[in-house]
Coordinates of C-alpha atoms in Angstrom, one line a residue:
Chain A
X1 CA 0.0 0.0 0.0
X2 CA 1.6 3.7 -0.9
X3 CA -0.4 5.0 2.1
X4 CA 1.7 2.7 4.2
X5 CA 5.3 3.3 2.9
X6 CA 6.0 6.4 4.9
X7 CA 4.8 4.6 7.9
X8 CA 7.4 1.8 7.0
X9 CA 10.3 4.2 5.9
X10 CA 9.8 5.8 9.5
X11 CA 10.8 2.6 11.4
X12 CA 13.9 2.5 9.4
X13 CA 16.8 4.2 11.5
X14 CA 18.8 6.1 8.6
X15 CA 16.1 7.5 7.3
X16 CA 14.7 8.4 10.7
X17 CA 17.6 10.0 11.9
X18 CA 17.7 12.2 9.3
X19 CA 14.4 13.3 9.3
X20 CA 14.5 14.3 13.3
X21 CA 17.5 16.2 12.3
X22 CA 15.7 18.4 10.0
X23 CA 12.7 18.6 12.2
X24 CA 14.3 19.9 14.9
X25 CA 14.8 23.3 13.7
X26 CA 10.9 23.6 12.6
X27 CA 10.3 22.8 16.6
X28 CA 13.0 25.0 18.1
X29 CA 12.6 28.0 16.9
X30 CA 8.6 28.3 17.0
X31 CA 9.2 27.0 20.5
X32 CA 11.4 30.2 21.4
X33 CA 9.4 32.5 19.6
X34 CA 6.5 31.4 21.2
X35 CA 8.0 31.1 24.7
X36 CA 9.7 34.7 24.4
X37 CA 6.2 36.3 23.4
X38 CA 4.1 34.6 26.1
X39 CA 6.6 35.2 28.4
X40 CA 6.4 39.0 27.8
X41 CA 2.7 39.0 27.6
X42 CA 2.2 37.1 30.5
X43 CA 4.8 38.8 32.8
X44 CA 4.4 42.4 31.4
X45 CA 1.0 43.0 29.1
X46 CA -1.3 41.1 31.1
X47 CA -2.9 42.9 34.0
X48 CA -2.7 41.7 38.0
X49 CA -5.3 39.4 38.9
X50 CA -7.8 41.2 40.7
X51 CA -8.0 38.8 43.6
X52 CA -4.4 37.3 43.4
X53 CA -2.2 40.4 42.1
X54 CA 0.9 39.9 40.6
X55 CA 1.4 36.3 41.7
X56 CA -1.2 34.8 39.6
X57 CA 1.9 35.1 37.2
X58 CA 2.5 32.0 37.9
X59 CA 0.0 30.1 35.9
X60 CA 2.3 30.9 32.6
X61 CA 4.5 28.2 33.7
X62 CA 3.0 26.1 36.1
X63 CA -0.1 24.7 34.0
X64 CA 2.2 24.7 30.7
X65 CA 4.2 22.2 33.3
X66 CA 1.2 20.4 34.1
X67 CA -0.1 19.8 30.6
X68 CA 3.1 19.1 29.3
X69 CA 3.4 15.8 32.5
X70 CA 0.0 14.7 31.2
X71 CA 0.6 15.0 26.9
X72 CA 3.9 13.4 27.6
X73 CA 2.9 10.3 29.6
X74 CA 0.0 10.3 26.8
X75 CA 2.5 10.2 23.8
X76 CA 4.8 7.3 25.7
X77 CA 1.8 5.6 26.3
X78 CA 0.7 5.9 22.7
X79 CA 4.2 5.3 21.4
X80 CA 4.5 1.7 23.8
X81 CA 1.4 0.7 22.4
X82 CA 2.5 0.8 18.6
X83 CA 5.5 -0.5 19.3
X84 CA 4.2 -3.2 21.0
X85 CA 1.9 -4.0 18.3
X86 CA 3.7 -3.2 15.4
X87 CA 6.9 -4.4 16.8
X88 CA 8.5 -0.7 15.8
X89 CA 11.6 -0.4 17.5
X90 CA 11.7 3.2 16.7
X91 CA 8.6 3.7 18.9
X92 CA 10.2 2.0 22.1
X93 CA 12.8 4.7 21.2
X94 CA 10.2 7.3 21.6
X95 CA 9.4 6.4 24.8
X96 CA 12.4 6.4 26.3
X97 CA 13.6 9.6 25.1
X98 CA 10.4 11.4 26.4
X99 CA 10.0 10.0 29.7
X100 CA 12.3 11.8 31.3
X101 CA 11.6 15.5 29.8
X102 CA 8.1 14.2 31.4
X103 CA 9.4 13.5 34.5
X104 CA 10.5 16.8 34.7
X105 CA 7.7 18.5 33.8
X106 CA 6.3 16.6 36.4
X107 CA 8.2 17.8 38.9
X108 CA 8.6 21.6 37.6
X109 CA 4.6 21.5 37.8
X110 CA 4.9 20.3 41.3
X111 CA 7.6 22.7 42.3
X112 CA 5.7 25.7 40.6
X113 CA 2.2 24.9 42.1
X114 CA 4.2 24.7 45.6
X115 CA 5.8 27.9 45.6
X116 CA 2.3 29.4 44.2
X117 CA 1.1 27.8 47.0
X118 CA 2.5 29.4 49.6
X119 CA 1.4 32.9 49.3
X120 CA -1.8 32.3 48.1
X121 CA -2.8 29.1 50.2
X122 CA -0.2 30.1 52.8
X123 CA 1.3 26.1 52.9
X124 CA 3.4 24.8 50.2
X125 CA 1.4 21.6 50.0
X126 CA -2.0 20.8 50.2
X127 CA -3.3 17.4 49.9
X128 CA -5.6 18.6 46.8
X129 CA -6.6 16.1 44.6
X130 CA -4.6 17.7 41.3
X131 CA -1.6 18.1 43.6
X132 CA -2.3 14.5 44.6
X133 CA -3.0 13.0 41.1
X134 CA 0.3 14.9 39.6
X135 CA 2.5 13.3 42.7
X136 CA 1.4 9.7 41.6
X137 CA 1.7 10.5 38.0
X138 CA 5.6 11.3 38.9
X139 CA 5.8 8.2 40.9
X140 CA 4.6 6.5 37.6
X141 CA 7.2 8.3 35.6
X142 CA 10.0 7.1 37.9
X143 CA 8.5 3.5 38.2
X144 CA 8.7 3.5 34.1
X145 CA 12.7 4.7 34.3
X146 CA 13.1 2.6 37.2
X147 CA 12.4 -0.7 35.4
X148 CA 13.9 0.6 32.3
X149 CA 17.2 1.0 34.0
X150 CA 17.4 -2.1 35.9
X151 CA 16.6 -4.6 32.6
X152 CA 20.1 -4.8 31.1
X153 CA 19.0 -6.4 27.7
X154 CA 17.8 -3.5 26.1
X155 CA 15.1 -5.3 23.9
X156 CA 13.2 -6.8 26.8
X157 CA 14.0 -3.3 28.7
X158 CA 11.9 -1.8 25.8
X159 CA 8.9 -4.3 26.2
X160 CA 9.0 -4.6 29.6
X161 CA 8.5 -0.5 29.9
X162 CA 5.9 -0.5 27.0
X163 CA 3.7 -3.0 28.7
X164 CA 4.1 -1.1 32.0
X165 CA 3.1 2.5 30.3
X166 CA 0.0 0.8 28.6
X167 CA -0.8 -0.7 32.5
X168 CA -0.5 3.0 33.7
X169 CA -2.4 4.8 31.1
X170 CA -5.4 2.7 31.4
X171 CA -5.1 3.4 35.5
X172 CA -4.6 6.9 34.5
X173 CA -8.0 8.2 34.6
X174 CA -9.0 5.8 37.5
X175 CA -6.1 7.7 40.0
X176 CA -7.2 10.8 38.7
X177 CA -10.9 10.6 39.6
X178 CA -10.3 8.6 42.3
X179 CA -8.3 11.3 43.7
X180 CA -11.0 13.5 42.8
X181 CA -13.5 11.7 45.4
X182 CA -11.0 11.0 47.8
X183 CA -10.7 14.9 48.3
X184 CA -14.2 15.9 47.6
X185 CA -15.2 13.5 50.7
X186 CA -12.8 14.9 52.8
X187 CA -13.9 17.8 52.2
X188 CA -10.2 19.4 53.8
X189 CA -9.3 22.4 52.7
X190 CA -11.3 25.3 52.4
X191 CA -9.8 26.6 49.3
X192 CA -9.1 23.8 46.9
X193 CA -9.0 25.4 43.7
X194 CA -8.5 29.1 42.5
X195 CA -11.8 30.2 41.7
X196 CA -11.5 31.0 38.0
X197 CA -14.1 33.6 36.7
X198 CA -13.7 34.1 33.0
X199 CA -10.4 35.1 32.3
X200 CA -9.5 38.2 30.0
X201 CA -8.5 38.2 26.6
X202 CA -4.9 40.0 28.0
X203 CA -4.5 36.8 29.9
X204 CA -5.3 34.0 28.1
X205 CA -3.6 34.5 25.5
X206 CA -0.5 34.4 26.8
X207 CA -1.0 31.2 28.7
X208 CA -2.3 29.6 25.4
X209 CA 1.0 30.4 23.7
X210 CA 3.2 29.0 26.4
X211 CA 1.6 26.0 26.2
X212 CA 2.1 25.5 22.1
X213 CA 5.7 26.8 22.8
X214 CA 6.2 24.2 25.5
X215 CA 4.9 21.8 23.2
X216 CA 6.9 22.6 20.6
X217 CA 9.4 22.8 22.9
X218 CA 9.1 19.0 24.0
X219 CA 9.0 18.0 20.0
X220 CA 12.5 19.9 19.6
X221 CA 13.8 17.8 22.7
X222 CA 12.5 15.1 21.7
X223 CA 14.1 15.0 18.5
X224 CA 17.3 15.3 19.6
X225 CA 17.2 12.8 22.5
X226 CA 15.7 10.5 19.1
X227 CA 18.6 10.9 17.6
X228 CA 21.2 9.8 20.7
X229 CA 18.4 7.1 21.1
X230 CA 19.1 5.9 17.6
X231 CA 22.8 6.4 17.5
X232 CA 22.8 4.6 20.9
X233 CA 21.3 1.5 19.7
X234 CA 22.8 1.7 16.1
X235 CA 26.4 2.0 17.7
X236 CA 27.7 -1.2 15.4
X237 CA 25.7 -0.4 12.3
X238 CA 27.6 1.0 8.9
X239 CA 25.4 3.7 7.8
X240 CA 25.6 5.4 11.1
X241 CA 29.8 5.8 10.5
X242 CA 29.0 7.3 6.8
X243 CA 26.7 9.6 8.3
X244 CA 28.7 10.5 11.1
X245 CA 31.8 11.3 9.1
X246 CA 29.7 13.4 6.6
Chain B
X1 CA -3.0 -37.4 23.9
X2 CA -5.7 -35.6 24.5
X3 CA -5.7 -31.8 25.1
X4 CA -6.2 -30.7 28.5
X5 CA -8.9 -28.6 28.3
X6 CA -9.3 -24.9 30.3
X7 CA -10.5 -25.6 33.3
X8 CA -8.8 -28.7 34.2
X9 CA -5.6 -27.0 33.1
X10 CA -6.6 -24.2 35.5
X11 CA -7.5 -27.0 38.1
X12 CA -4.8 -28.9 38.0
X13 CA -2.3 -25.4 38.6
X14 CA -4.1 -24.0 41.2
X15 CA -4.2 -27.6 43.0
X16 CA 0.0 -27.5 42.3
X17 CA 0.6 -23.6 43.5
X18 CA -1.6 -24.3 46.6
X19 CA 0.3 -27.6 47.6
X20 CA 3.7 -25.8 46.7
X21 CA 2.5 -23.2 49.1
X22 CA 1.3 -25.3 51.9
X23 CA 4.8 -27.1 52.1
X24 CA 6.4 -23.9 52.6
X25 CA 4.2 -22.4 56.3
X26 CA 6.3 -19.5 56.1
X27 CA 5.5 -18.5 53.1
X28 CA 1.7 -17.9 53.8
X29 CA 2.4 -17.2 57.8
X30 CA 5.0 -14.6 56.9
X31 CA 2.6 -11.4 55.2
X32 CA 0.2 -12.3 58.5
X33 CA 2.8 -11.9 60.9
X34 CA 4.4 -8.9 59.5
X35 CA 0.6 -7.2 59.0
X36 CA 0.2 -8.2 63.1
X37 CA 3.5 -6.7 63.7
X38 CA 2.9 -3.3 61.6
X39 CA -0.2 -2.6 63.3
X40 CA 0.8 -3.1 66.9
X41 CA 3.6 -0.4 66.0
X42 CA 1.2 2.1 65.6
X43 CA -0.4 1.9 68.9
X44 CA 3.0 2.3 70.4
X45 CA 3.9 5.2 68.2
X46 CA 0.7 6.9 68.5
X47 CA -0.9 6.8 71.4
X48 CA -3.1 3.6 73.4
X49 CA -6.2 5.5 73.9
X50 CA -9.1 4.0 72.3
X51 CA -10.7 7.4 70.6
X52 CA -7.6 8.6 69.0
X53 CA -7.2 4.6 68.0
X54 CA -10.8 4.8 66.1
X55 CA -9.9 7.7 64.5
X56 CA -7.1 6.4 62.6
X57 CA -7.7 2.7 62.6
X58 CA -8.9 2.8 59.0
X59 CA -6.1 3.9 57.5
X60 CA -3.5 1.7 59.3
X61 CA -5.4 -1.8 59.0
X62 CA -5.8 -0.9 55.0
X63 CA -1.8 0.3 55.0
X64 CA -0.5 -2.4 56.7
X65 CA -2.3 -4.6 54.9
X66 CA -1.4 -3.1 51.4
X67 CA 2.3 -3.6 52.4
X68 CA 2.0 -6.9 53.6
X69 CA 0.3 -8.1 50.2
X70 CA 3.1 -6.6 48.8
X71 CA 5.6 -8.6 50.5
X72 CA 4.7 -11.6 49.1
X73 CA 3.9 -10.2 45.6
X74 CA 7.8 -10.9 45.0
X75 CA 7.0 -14.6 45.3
X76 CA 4.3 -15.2 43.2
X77 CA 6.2 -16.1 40.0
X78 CA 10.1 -16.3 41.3
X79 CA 10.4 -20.0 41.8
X80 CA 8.4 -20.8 39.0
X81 CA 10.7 -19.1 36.9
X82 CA 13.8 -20.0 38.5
X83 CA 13.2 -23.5 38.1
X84 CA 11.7 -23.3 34.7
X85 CA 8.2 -24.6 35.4
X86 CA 7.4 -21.1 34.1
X87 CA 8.8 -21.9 30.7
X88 CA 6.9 -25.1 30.3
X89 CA 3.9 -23.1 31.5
X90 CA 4.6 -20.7 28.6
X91 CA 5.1 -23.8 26.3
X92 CA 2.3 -26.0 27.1
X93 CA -0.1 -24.5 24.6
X94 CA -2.9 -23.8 27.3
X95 CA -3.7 -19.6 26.9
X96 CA -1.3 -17.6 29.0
X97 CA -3.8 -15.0 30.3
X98 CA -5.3 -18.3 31.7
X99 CA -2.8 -19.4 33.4
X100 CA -1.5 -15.7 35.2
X101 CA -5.1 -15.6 36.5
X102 CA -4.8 -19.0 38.1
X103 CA -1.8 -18.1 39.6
X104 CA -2.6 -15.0 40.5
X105 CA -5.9 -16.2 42.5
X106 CA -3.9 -19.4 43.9
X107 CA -1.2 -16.5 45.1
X108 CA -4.2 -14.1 46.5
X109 CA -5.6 -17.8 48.3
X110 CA -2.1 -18.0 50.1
X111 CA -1.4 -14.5 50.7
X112 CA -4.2 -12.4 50.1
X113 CA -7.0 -14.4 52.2
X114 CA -5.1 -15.0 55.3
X115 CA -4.5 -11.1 55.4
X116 CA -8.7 -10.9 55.4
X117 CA -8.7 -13.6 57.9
X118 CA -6.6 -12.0 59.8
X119 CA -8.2 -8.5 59.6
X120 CA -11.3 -8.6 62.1
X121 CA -8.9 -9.3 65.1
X122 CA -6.4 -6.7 64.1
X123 CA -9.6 -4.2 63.6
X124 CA -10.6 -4.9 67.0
X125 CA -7.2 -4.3 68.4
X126 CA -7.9 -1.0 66.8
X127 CA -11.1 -0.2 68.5
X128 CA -13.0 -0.8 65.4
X129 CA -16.7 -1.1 66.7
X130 CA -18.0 -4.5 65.8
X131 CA -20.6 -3.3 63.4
X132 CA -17.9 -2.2 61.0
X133 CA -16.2 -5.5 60.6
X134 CA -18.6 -6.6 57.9
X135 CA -17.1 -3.5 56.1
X136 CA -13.2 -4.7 56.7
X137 CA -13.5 -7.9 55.9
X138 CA -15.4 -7.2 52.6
X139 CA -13.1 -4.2 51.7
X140 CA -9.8 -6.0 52.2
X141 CA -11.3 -9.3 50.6
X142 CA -11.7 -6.9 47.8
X143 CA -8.7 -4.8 47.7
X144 CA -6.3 -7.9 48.2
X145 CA -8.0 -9.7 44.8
X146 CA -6.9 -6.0 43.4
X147 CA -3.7 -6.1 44.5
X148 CA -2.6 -9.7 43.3
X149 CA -4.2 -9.4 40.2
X150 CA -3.1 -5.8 39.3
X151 CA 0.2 -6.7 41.1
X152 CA 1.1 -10.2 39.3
X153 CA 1.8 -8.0 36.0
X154 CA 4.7 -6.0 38.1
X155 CA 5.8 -9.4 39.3
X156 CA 6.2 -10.7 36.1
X157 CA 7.7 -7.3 34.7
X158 CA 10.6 -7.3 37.6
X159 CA 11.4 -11.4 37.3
X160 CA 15.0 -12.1 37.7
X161 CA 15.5 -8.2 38.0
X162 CA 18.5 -7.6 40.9
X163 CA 16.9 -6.2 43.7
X164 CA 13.7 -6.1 42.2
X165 CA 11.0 -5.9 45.2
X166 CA 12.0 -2.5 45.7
X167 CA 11.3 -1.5 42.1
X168 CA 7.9 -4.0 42.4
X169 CA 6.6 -1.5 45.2
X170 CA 8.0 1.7 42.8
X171 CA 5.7 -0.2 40.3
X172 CA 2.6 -1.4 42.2
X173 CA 1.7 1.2 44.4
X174 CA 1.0 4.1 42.5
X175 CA -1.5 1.9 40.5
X176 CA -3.0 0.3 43.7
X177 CA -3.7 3.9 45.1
X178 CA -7.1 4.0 44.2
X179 CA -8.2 0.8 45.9
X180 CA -6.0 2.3 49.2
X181 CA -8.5 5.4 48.4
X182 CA -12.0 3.5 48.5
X183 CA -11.1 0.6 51.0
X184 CA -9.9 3.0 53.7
X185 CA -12.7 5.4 53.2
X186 CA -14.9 2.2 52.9
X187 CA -13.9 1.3 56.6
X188 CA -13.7 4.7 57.8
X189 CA -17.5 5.4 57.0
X190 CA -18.3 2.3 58.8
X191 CA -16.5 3.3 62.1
X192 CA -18.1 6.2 62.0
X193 CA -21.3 4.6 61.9
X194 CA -22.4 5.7 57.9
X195 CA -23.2 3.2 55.0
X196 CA -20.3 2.3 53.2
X197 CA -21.7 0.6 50.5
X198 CA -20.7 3.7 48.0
X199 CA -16.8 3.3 48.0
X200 CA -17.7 -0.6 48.4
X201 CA -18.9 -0.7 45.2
X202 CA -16.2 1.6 43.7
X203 CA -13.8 -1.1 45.2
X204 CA -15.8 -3.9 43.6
X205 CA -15.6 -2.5 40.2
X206 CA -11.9 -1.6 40.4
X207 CA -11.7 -5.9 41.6
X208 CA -13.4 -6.2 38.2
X209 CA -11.5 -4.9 36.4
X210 CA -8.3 -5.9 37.9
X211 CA -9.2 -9.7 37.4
X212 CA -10.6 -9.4 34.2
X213 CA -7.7 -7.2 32.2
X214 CA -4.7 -8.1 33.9
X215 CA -4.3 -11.5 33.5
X216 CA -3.5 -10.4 29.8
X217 CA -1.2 -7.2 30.6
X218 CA 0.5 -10.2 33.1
X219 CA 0.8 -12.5 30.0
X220 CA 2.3 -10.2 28.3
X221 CA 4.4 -9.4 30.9
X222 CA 5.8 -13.1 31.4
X223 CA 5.9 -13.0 27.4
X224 CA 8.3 -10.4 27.9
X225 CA 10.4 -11.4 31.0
X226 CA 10.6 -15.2 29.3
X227 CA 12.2 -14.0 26.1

């Protein structure tokens, strides 16, 4: 099928190594663009929060952070599974290489929603249920480097993690609601969420174009950690010398 | 020779593993012991008085017992595959999501169900009033099924891994958190004297679940691990 031969010429290394090299570029620089303008809109052209002044700020790069944790463990999930039914090495590859840029997204949402935490809720944790649900999906991104680590045969490494990631995105949704109801019977804190009228033209913005950029962002990364991926695990192959030396 | 069909296949297993099991006292005695032992800490650490006790009680019996599950999680395939009956297991032809949900319900007989025997004389050590042991020993029944079953596919991910318990807990636990979530509250309503038949059901579902899709995550797990 011609529908099918990029598909196939995509799982070939050479020809994928390539290709991430001259993606990268079409990533980056949208990504810094992006980044640079939402960064001045959000930090200088938007105007103070009525409620939360200037620290509402904070939102340009803590829930970029926190979509970024989720889309991340969603394309290594998505990745695992075609590579574990298509037996495409390439897309093992893709999950290795992003789970740690997730991981740290992870942990910069964590980190950003802790200090924004302590002057609004005056603690620098609460035991909300989207602090809560973002804590266990970092424990699931260590648990899926964890085991990738300690496999020394990298094949079964790559299967091993892929069936894991498939196990955690179909528990995905049942932590996260399950954290919902945990909370919302509690019933602990009194402010659990930021009340969020609708939120100005000045300010959305802004927020919506450091998420693309951090997207784009985590497509640059992830090309280049591709490319170490692939020249890892094509260390003995010929073509890899040629185009090296080029 | 005639093919062995499913369920005498299935029979036949679950007869071996519980025999296996019963030879070895310390294997099934051991998670027991070690849940008795990690409740009577807290007393000690927190304090004897039978208010503060009640208040908390919930939470320890479904912690303790979590961990204690987990103990013997480690054990549910490593013999098997060090001795290669797992292998021949993979080879005999009979379906291997099959076969990982035998073992895993002959490893939750072993482990899981003394833990549930187990619980309504820890509870009351706890001041749980007597009316909520219904609720304890139905929630841990439940949440033990969830964590052999959910937990056999990290047991067969991590086989002949170097240290590999602590990456099985690393592995298990943020998945079993929601059944930690609904079992606690479960017994926690019933202390307090409310209907807990809400998160009971919750739990049920999530048991479900849990028996019914990962057997096949576990086969494919063991696939992996036997390669």
């Amino acid at each position: 099928m011609a529908t099918w031969t990029w598909f196939h010429k995509l799982a070939s290394p050479p020809h994928f190594y390539r290709i991430a090299g001259m993606l990268m570029p079409w990533f980056a620089w949208p990504a810094a663009i992006l980044i640079i303008a939402a960064l001045y809109g959000g930090l200088v052209l938007a105007p103070p929060d009525y409620q939360q002044g200037e620290g509402f700020r904070m939102v340009y790069v803590h829930a970029p952070s926190a979509w970024m944790s989720m889309f991340i463990y969603a394309t290594m999930a998505i990745a695992s599974a075609i590579a574990l039914i298509w037996r495409m090495k390439l897309a093992h590859a893709v999950a290795a290489a992003a789970a740690p840029v997730g991981a740290w997204f992870t942990f910069a949402a964590l980190a950003t929603g802790s200090l924004w935490g302590k002057p609004m809720w005056g603690t620098w944790w609460v035991w909300d249920a989207r602090l809560t649900s973002e804590l266990i999906l970092l424990f699931l991104y260590l648990g899926f480097m964890a085991l990738r680590s300690s496999i020394e045969d990298p094949q079964r490494a790559d299967r091993a993690s892929a069936v894991l990631a498939v196990v955690g995105v179909i528990n995905l949704p049942i932590i996260h609601y399950s954290v919902y109801w945990w909370n919302t019977l509690h019933q602990g804190a009194t402010i659990t969420k930021i009340g969020k009228p609708s939120i100005t033209m000045d300010m959305l913005w802004p927020l919506l174009a450091m998420m693309l950029g951090f997207t784009l962002y985590f497509g640059a990364v992830l090309m280049i950690r591709l490319r170490a991926e692939v020249i890892r695990r094509e260390r003995n192959a010929a073509w890899l010398r040629e185009e090296l030396a080029r | 020779m005639q093919p062995t069909g499913l369920l005498a296949a299935g029979r036949l297993l679950y007869a071996r593993d519980l025999k296996l099991a019963f030879r070895r006292w310390e294997q099934i005695t051991q998670p027991v012991v070690f849940f008795l032992m990690v409740t009577t800490l807290f007393p000690l650490a927190l304090s004897p008085e039978t208010g503060q006790l009640r208040q908390v009680a919930a939470g320890v019996l479904w912690v303790a017992a979590l961990l204690s599950a987990l103990l013997a999680l480690e054990f549910m395939f490593r013999s098997d595959y060090e001795d290669g009956t797992l292998e021949q297991l993979v080879l005999s032809g009979q379906p291997l999501w099959w076969l990982a949900l035998i073992k895993a319900l002959a490893h939750w007989t072993v482990s899981g169900l003394p833990l549930v025997l187990a619980a309504p004389i820890v509870a009351l050590s706890l001041a749980i009033p007597t009316e909520a042991l219904g609720t304890v020993v139905v929630s841990l029944f439940l949440g033990t099924a969830i964590l052999s079953f959910l937990g056999a596919v990290g047991a067969g991910l991590t086989l002949g891994i170097r240290r590999g318990s602590v990456l099985l807990s690393l592995l298990v636990l943020p998945l079993a958190m929601p059944a930690l979530i609904f079992g606690a509250r479960a017994v926690d309503m019933a202390v307090m004297g409310d209907v807990s038949r809400g998160p009971l059901l919750l739990l049920g579902a999530m048991c479900i679940l849990s028996v019914t899709l990962g057997p096949f995550a576990t086969s494919a797990a063991l696939k992996v691990s036997m390669e």
